[in-house]
PDB file of C-alpha atoms and ligand atoms in Angstrom:
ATOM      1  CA  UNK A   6      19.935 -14.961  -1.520  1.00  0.00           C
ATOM      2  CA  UNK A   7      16.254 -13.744  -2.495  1.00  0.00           C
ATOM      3  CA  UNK A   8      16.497 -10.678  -4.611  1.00  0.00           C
ATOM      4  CA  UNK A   9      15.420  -7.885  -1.995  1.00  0.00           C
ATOM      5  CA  UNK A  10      18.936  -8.743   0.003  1.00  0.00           C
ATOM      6  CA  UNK A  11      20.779  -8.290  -3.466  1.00  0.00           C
ATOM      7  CA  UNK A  12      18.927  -5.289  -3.928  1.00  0.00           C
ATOM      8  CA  UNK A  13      19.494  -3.354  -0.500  1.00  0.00           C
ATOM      9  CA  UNK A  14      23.182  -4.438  -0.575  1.00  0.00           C
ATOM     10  CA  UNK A  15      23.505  -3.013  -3.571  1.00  0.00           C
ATOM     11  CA  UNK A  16      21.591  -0.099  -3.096  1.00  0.00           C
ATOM     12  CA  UNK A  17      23.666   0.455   0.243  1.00  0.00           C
ATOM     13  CA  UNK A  18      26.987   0.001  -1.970  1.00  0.00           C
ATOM     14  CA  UNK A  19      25.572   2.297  -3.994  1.00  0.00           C
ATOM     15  CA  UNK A  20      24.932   5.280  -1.425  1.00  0.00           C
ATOM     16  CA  UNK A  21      28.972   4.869  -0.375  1.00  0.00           C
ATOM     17  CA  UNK A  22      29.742   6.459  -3.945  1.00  0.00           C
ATOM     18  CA  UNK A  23      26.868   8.025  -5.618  1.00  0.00           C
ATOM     19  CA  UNK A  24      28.582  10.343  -7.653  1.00  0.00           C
ATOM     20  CA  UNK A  25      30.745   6.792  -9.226  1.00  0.00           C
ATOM     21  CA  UNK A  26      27.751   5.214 -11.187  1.00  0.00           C
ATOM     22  CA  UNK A  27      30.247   2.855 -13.174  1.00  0.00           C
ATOM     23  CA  UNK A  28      31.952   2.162 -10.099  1.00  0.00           C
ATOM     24  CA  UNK A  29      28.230   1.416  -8.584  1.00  0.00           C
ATOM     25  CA  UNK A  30      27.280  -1.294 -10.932  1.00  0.00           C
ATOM     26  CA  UNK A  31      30.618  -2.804 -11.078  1.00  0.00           C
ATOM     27  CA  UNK A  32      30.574  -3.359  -7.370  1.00  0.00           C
ATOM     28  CA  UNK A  33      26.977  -3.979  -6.961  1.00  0.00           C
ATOM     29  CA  UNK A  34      27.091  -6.612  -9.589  1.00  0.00           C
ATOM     30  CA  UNK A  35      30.097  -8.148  -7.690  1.00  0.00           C
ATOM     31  CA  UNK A  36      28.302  -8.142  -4.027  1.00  0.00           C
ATOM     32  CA  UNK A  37      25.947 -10.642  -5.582  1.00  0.00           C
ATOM     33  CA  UNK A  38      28.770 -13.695  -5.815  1.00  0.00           C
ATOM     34  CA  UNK A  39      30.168 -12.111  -2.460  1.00  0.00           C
ATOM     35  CA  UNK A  40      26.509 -12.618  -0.451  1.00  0.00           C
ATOM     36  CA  UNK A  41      25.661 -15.679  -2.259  1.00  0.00           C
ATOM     37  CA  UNK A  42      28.301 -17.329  -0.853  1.00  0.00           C
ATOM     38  CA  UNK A  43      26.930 -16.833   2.863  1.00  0.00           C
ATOM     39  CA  UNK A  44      24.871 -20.092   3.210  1.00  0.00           C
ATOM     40  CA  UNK A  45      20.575 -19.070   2.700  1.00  0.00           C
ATOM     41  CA  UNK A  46      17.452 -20.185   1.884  1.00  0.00           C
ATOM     42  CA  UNK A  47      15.814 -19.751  -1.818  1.00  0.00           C
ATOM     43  CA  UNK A  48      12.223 -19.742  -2.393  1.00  0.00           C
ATOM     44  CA  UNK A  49      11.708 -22.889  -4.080  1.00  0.00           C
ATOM     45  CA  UNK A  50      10.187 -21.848  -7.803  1.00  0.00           C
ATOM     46  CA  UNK A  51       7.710 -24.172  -9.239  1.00  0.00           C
ATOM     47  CA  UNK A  52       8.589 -23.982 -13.360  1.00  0.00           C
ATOM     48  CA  UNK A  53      11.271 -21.655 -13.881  1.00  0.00           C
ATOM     49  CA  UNK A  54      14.017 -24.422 -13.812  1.00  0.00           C
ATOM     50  CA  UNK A  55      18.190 -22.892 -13.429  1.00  0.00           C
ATOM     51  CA  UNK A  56      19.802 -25.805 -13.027  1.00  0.00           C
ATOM     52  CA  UNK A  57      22.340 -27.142 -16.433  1.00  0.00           C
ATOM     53  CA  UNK A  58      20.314 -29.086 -18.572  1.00  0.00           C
ATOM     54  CA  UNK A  59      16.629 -28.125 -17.153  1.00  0.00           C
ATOM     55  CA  UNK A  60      14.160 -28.353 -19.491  1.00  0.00           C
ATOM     56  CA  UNK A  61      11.988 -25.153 -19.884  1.00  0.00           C
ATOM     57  CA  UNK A  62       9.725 -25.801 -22.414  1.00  0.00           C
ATOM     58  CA  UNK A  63       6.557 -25.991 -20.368  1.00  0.00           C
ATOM     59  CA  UNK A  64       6.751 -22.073 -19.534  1.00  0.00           C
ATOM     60  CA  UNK A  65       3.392 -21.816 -20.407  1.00  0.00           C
ATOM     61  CA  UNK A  66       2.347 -23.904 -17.399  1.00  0.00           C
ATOM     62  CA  UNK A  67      -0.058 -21.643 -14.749  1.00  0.00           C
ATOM     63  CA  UNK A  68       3.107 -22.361 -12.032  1.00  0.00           C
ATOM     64  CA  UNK A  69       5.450 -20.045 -14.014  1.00  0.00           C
ATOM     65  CA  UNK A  70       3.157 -17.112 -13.616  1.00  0.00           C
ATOM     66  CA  UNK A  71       2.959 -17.968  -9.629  1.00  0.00           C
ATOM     67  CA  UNK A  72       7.310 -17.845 -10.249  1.00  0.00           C
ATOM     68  CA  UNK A  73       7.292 -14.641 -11.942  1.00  0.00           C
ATOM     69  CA  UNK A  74       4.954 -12.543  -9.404  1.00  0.00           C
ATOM     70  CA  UNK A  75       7.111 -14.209  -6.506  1.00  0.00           C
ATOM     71  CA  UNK A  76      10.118 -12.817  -8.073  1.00  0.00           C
ATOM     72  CA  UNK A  77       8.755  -9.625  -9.535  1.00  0.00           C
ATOM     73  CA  UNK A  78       7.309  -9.293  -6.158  1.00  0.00           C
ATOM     74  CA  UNK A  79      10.459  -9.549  -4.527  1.00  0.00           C
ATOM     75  CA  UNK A  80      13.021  -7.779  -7.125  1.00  0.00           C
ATOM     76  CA  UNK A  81       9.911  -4.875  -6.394  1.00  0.00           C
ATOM     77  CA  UNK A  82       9.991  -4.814  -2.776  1.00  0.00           C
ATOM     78  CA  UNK A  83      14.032  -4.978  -2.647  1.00  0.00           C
ATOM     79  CA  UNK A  84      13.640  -1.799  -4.451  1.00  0.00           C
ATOM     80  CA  UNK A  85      11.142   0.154  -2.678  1.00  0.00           C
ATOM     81  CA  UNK A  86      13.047  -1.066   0.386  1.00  0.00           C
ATOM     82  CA  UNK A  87      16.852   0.404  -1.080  1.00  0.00           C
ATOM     83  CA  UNK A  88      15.197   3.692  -2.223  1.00  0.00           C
ATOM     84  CA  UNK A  89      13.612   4.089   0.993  1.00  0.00           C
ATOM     85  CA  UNK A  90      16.822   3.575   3.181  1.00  0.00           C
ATOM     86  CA  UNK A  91      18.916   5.296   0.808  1.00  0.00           C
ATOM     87  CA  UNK A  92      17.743   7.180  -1.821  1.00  0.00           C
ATOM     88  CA  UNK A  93      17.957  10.992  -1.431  1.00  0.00           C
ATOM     89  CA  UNK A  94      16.165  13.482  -4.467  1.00  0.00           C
ATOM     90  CA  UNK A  95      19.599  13.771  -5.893  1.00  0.00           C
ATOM     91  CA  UNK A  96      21.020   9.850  -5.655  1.00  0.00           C
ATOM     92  CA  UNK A  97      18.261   8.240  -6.569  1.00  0.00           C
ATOM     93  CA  UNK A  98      18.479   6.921 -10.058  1.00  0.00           C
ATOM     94  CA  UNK A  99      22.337   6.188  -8.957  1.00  0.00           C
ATOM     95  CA  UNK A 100      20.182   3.846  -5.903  1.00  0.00           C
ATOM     96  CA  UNK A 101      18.211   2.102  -8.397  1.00  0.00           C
ATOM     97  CA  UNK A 102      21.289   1.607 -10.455  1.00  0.00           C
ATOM     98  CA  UNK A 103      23.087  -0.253  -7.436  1.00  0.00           C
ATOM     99  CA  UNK A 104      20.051  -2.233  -6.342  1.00  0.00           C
ATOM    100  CA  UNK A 105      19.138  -3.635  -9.660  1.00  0.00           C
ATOM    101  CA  UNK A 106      22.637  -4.539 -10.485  1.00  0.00           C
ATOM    102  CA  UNK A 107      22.909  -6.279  -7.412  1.00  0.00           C
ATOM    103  CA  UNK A 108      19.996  -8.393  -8.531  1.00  0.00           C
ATOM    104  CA  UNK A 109      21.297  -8.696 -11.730  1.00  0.00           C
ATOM    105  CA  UNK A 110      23.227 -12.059 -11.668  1.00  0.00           C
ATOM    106  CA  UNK A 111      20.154 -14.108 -11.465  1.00  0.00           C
ATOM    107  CA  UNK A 112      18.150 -12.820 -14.078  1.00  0.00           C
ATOM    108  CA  UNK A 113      20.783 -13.126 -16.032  1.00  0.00           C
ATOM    109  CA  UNK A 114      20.700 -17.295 -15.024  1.00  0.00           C
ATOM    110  CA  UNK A 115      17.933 -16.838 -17.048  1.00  0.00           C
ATOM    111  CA  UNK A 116      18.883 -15.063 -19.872  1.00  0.00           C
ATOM    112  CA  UNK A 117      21.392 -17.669 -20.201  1.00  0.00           C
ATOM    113  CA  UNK A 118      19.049 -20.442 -20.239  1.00  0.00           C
ATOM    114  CA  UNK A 119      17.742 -19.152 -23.153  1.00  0.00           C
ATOM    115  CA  UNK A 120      21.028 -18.065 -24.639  1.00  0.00           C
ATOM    116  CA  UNK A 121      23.989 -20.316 -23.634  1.00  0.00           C
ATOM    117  CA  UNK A 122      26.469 -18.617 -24.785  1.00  0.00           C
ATOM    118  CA  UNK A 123      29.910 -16.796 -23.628  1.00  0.00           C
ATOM    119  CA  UNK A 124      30.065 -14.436 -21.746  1.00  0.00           C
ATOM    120  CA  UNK A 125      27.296 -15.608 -20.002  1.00  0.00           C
ATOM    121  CA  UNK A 126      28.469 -19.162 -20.008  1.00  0.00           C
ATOM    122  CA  UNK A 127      31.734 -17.873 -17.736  1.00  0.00           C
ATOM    123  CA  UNK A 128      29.524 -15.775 -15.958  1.00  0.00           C
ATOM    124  CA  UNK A 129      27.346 -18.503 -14.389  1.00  0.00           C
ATOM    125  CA  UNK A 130      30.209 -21.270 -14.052  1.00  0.00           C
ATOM    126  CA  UNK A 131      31.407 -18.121 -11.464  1.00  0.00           C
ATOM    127  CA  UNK A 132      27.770 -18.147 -10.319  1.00  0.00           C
ATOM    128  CA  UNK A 133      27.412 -21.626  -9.512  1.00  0.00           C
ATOM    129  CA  UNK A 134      30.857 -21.869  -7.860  1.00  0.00           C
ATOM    130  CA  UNK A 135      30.432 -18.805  -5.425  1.00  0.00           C
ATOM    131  CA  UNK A 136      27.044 -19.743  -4.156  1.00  0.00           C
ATOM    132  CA  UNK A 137      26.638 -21.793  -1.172  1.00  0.00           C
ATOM    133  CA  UNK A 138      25.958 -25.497  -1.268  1.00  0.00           C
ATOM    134  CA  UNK A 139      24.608 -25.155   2.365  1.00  0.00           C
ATOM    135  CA  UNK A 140      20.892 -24.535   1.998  1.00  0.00           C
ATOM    136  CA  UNK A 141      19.634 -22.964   5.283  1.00  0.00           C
ATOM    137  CA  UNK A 142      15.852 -23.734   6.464  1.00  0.00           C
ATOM    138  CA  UNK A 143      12.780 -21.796   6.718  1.00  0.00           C
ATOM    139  CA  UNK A 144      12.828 -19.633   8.964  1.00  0.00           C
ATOM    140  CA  UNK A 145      16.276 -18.940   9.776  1.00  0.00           C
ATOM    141  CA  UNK A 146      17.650 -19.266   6.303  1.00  0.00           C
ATOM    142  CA  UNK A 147      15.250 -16.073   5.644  1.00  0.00           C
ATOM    143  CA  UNK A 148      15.420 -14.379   9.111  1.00  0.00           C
ATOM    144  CA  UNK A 149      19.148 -14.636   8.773  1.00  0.00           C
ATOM    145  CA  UNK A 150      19.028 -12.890   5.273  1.00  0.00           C
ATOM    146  CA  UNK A 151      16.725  -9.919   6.945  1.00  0.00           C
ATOM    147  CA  UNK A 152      19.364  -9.341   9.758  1.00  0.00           C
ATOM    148  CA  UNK A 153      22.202  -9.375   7.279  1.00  0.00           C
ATOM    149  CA  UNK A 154      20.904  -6.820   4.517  1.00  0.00           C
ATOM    150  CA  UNK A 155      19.493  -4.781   8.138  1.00  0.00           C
ATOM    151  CA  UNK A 156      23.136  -4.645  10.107  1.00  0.00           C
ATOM    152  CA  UNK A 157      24.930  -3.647   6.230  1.00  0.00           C
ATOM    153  CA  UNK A 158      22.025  -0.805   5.953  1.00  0.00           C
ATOM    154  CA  UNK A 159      22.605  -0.057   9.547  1.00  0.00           C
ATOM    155  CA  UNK A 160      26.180  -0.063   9.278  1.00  0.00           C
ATOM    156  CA  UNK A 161      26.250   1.957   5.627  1.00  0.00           C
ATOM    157  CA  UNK A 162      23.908   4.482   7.112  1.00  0.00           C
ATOM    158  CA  UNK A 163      25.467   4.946  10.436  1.00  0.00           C
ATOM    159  CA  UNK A 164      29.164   5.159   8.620  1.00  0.00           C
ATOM    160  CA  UNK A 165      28.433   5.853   5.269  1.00  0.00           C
TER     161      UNK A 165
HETATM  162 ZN1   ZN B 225      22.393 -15.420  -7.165  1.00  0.00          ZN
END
Protein backbone atom coordinates (compact mmCIF):
# COMPACT_ATOMS: atom_id res chain seq x y z
CA UNK A 1 0.00 0.00 0.00
CA UNK A 2 1.24 3.74 -0.68
CA UNK A 3 2.33 5.28 2.54
CA UNK A 4 -0.72 7.71 3.28
CA UNK A 5 -3.00 4.29 3.82
CA UNK A 6 -0.18 3.05 6.30
CA UNK A 7 -0.25 6.27 7.81
CA UNK A 8 -4.13 6.85 8.48
CA UNK A 9 -4.41 3.19 9.62
CA UNK A 10 -2.04 3.75 11.90
CA UNK A 11 -2.96 6.96 13.00
CA UNK A 12 -6.63 5.52 13.42
CA UNK A 13 -5.01 2.53 15.56
CA UNK A 14 -3.49 5.01 17.28
CA UNK A 15 -6.63 7.19 18.41
CA UNK A 16 -8.23 3.60 19.89
CA UNK A 17 -5.44 3.88 22.72
CA UNK A 18 -3.79 7.16 22.97
CA UNK A 19 -2.82 7.05 26.36
CA UNK A 20 -0.73 3.29 25.26
CA UNK A 21 2.09 4.91 23.09
CA UNK A 22 4.18 1.54 23.23
CA UNK A 23 1.17 -0.29 22.58
CA UNK A 24 0.61 2.36 19.52
CA UNK A 25 3.75 1.65 17.68
CA UNK A 26 3.72 -1.96 18.32
CA UNK A 27 0.38 -2.27 16.64
CA UNK A 28 0.81 0.36 14.11
CA UNK A 29 4.01 -1.18 12.98
CA UNK A 30 2.11 -4.55 12.75
CA UNK A 31 -1.03 -3.09 10.59
CA UNK A 32 1.55 -2.53 7.91
CA UNK A 33 2.13 -6.57 7.10
CA UNK A 34 -1.73 -6.88 7.97
CA UNK A 35 -2.83 -4.15 4.96
CA UNK A 36 -0.12 -5.14 2.72
CA UNK A 37 -1.46 -8.26 2.37
CA UNK A 38 -4.86 -6.89 0.80
CA UNK A 39 -3.91 -7.01 -2.95
CA UNK A 40 -2.95 -2.87 -4.26
CA UNK A 41 -1.31 -0.90 -6.52
CA UNK A 42 2.35 0.74 -5.82
CA UNK A 43 3.53 3.72 -7.53
CA UNK A 44 6.10 2.40 -9.70
CA UNK A 45 9.59 4.28 -8.46
CA UNK A 46 12.03 5.05 -11.12
CA UNK A 47 15.71 4.46 -9.14
CA UNK A 48 15.08 3.55 -5.73
CA UNK A 49 15.30 -0.28 -6.45
CA UNK A 50 13.76 -2.88 -3.17
CA UNK A 51 13.91 -5.85 -4.72
CA UNK A 52 17.05 -8.67 -3.29
CA UNK A 53 19.97 -8.06 -5.17
CA UNK A 54 19.02 -4.48 -6.85
CA UNK A 55 21.73 -2.54 -7.56
CA UNK A 56 21.59 1.05 -6.09
CA UNK A 57 24.56 2.59 -6.95
CA UNK A 58 23.25 5.09 -9.46
CA UNK A 59 21.33 7.11 -6.58
CA UNK A 60 22.68 10.05 -7.87
CA UNK A 61 20.61 9.72 -11.05
CA UNK A 62 17.91 12.95 -11.44
CA UNK A 63 14.98 9.90 -11.22
CA UNK A 64 15.79 9.27 -7.52
CA UNK A 65 15.00 12.81 -6.58
CA UNK A 66 11.51 12.46 -8.67
CA UNK A 67 11.29 8.93 -6.06
CA UNK A 68 12.00 10.75 -3.01
CA UNK A 69 9.43 13.84 -3.45
CA UNK A 70 6.78 11.09 -4.57
CA UNK A 71 7.33 9.40 -1.37
CA UNK A 72 8.06 12.33 0.89
CA UNK A 73 5.04 13.68 -0.74
CA UNK A 74 3.01 10.91 0.19
CA UNK A 75 4.51 9.80 3.79
CA UNK A 76 3.57 14.00 4.16
CA UNK A 77 0.12 13.93 3.06
CA UNK A 78 -0.67 10.49 5.03
CA UNK A 79 0.21 12.61 7.90
CA UNK A 80 -1.56 15.76 7.51
CA UNK A 81 -4.45 13.47 6.55
CA UNK A 82 -4.16 11.15 10.21
CA UNK A 83 -3.71 14.37 12.27
CA UNK A 84 -6.57 15.88 10.67
CA UNK A 85 -9.06 12.91 11.25
CA UNK A 86 -7.67 12.16 14.49
CA UNK A 87 -5.51 14.21 16.21
CA UNK A 88 -6.98 16.16 19.17
CA UNK A 89 -4.50 19.07 21.17
CA UNK A 90 -3.84 16.40 23.69
CA UNK A 91 -3.22 13.03 21.30
CA UNK A 92 -1.42 14.42 18.88
CA UNK A 93 2.20 13.53 19.13
CA UNK A 94 0.68 9.92 20.24
CA UNK A 95 -1.16 10.36 16.26
CA UNK A 96 2.03 11.04 14.68
CA UNK A 97 3.56 8.23 16.60
CA UNK A 98 0.91 5.68 15.11
CA UNK A 99 0.97 7.07 11.59
CA UNK A 100 4.66 7.08 11.11
CA UNK A 101 5.07 3.68 12.53
CA UNK A 102 2.60 2.45 10.30
CA UNK A 103 4.77 3.69 7.48
CA UNK A 104 7.64 2.47 8.99
CA UNK A 105 8.18 -1.01 7.37
CA UNK A 106 9.11 0.39 4.08
CA UNK A 107 11.57 2.79 4.88
CA UNK A 108 13.03 0.46 6.69
CA UNK A 109 13.26 -1.81 3.06
CA UNK A 110 15.53 0.75 2.62
CA UNK A 111 17.53 0.99 5.44
CA UNK A 112 18.12 -2.55 4.85
CA UNK A 113 19.35 -2.16 1.45
CA UNK A 114 21.97 -0.33 2.73
CA UNK A 115 22.49 -2.43 5.82
CA UNK A 116 21.64 -6.15 5.30
CA UNK A 117 21.81 -7.24 8.32
CA UNK A 118 19.60 -9.09 11.19
CA UNK A 119 17.13 -7.91 12.48
CA UNK A 120 16.31 -6.29 9.52
CA UNK A 121 17.10 -9.25 7.38
CA UNK A 122 14.01 -11.26 9.36
CA UNK A 123 12.14 -8.27 9.24
CA UNK A 124 11.81 -8.00 5.43
CA UNK A 125 11.76 -11.93 4.68
CA UNK A 126 8.22 -11.18 6.92
CA UNK A 127 7.80 -8.19 4.59
CA UNK A 128 8.07 -9.85 1.42
CA UNK A 129 5.97 -12.86 2.51
CA UNK A 130 2.89 -10.81 3.87
CA UNK A 131 2.56 -8.54 0.91
CA UNK A 132 0.39 -9.38 -1.89
CA UNK A 133 1.63 -10.89 -5.11
CA UNK A 134 -1.65 -9.61 -6.76
CA UNK A 135 -0.81 -6.19 -8.13
CA UNK A 136 -4.13 -4.29 -8.66
CA UNK A 137 -4.35 -1.60 -11.66
CA UNK A 138 -4.59 2.03 -11.86
CA UNK A 139 -7.32 3.18 -10.89
CA UNK A 140 -8.89 0.70 -8.79
CA UNK A 141 -5.77 -0.59 -7.16
CA UNK A 142 -5.61 3.19 -5.73
CA UNK A 143 -9.39 3.97 -5.46
CA UNK A 144 -9.66 0.74 -3.57
CA UNK A 145 -6.83 1.85 -1.12
CA UNK A 146 -8.82 5.40 -0.57
CA UNK A 147 -12.11 3.51 0.35
CA UNK A 148 -10.27 1.17 2.65
CA UNK A 149 -8.14 3.70 4.87
CA UNK A 150 -11.88 5.97 4.51
CA UNK A 151 -14.42 3.01 5.90
CA UNK A 152 -11.36 2.12 8.91
CA UNK A 153 -11.38 6.12 9.68
CA UNK A 154 -15.08 6.03 9.38
CA UNK A 155 -15.46 3.06 11.36
CA UNK A 156 -12.60 4.17 14.18
CA UNK A 157 -14.28 7.51 14.42
CA UNK A 158 -17.83 6.45 14.51
CA UNK A 159 -16.83 3.52 17.24
CA UNK A 160 -13.73 4.54 18.50
ZN1 LIG B 1 5.02 -2.24 2.82
Amino acid sequence: MILSTHAVVGGAIASLFPSHPILVAVAAFASHFAIDAIPHWDYPLRAIRLKPGADNRRLLDPRFLRDLALIGFDACAGLLIATWLFATPATIGVIVLGALAGMMPDPLRVVHRVLPKQPLTTLQRLHRWTHTKRRLRWPLGISSQALFAASVSWIVLTVG
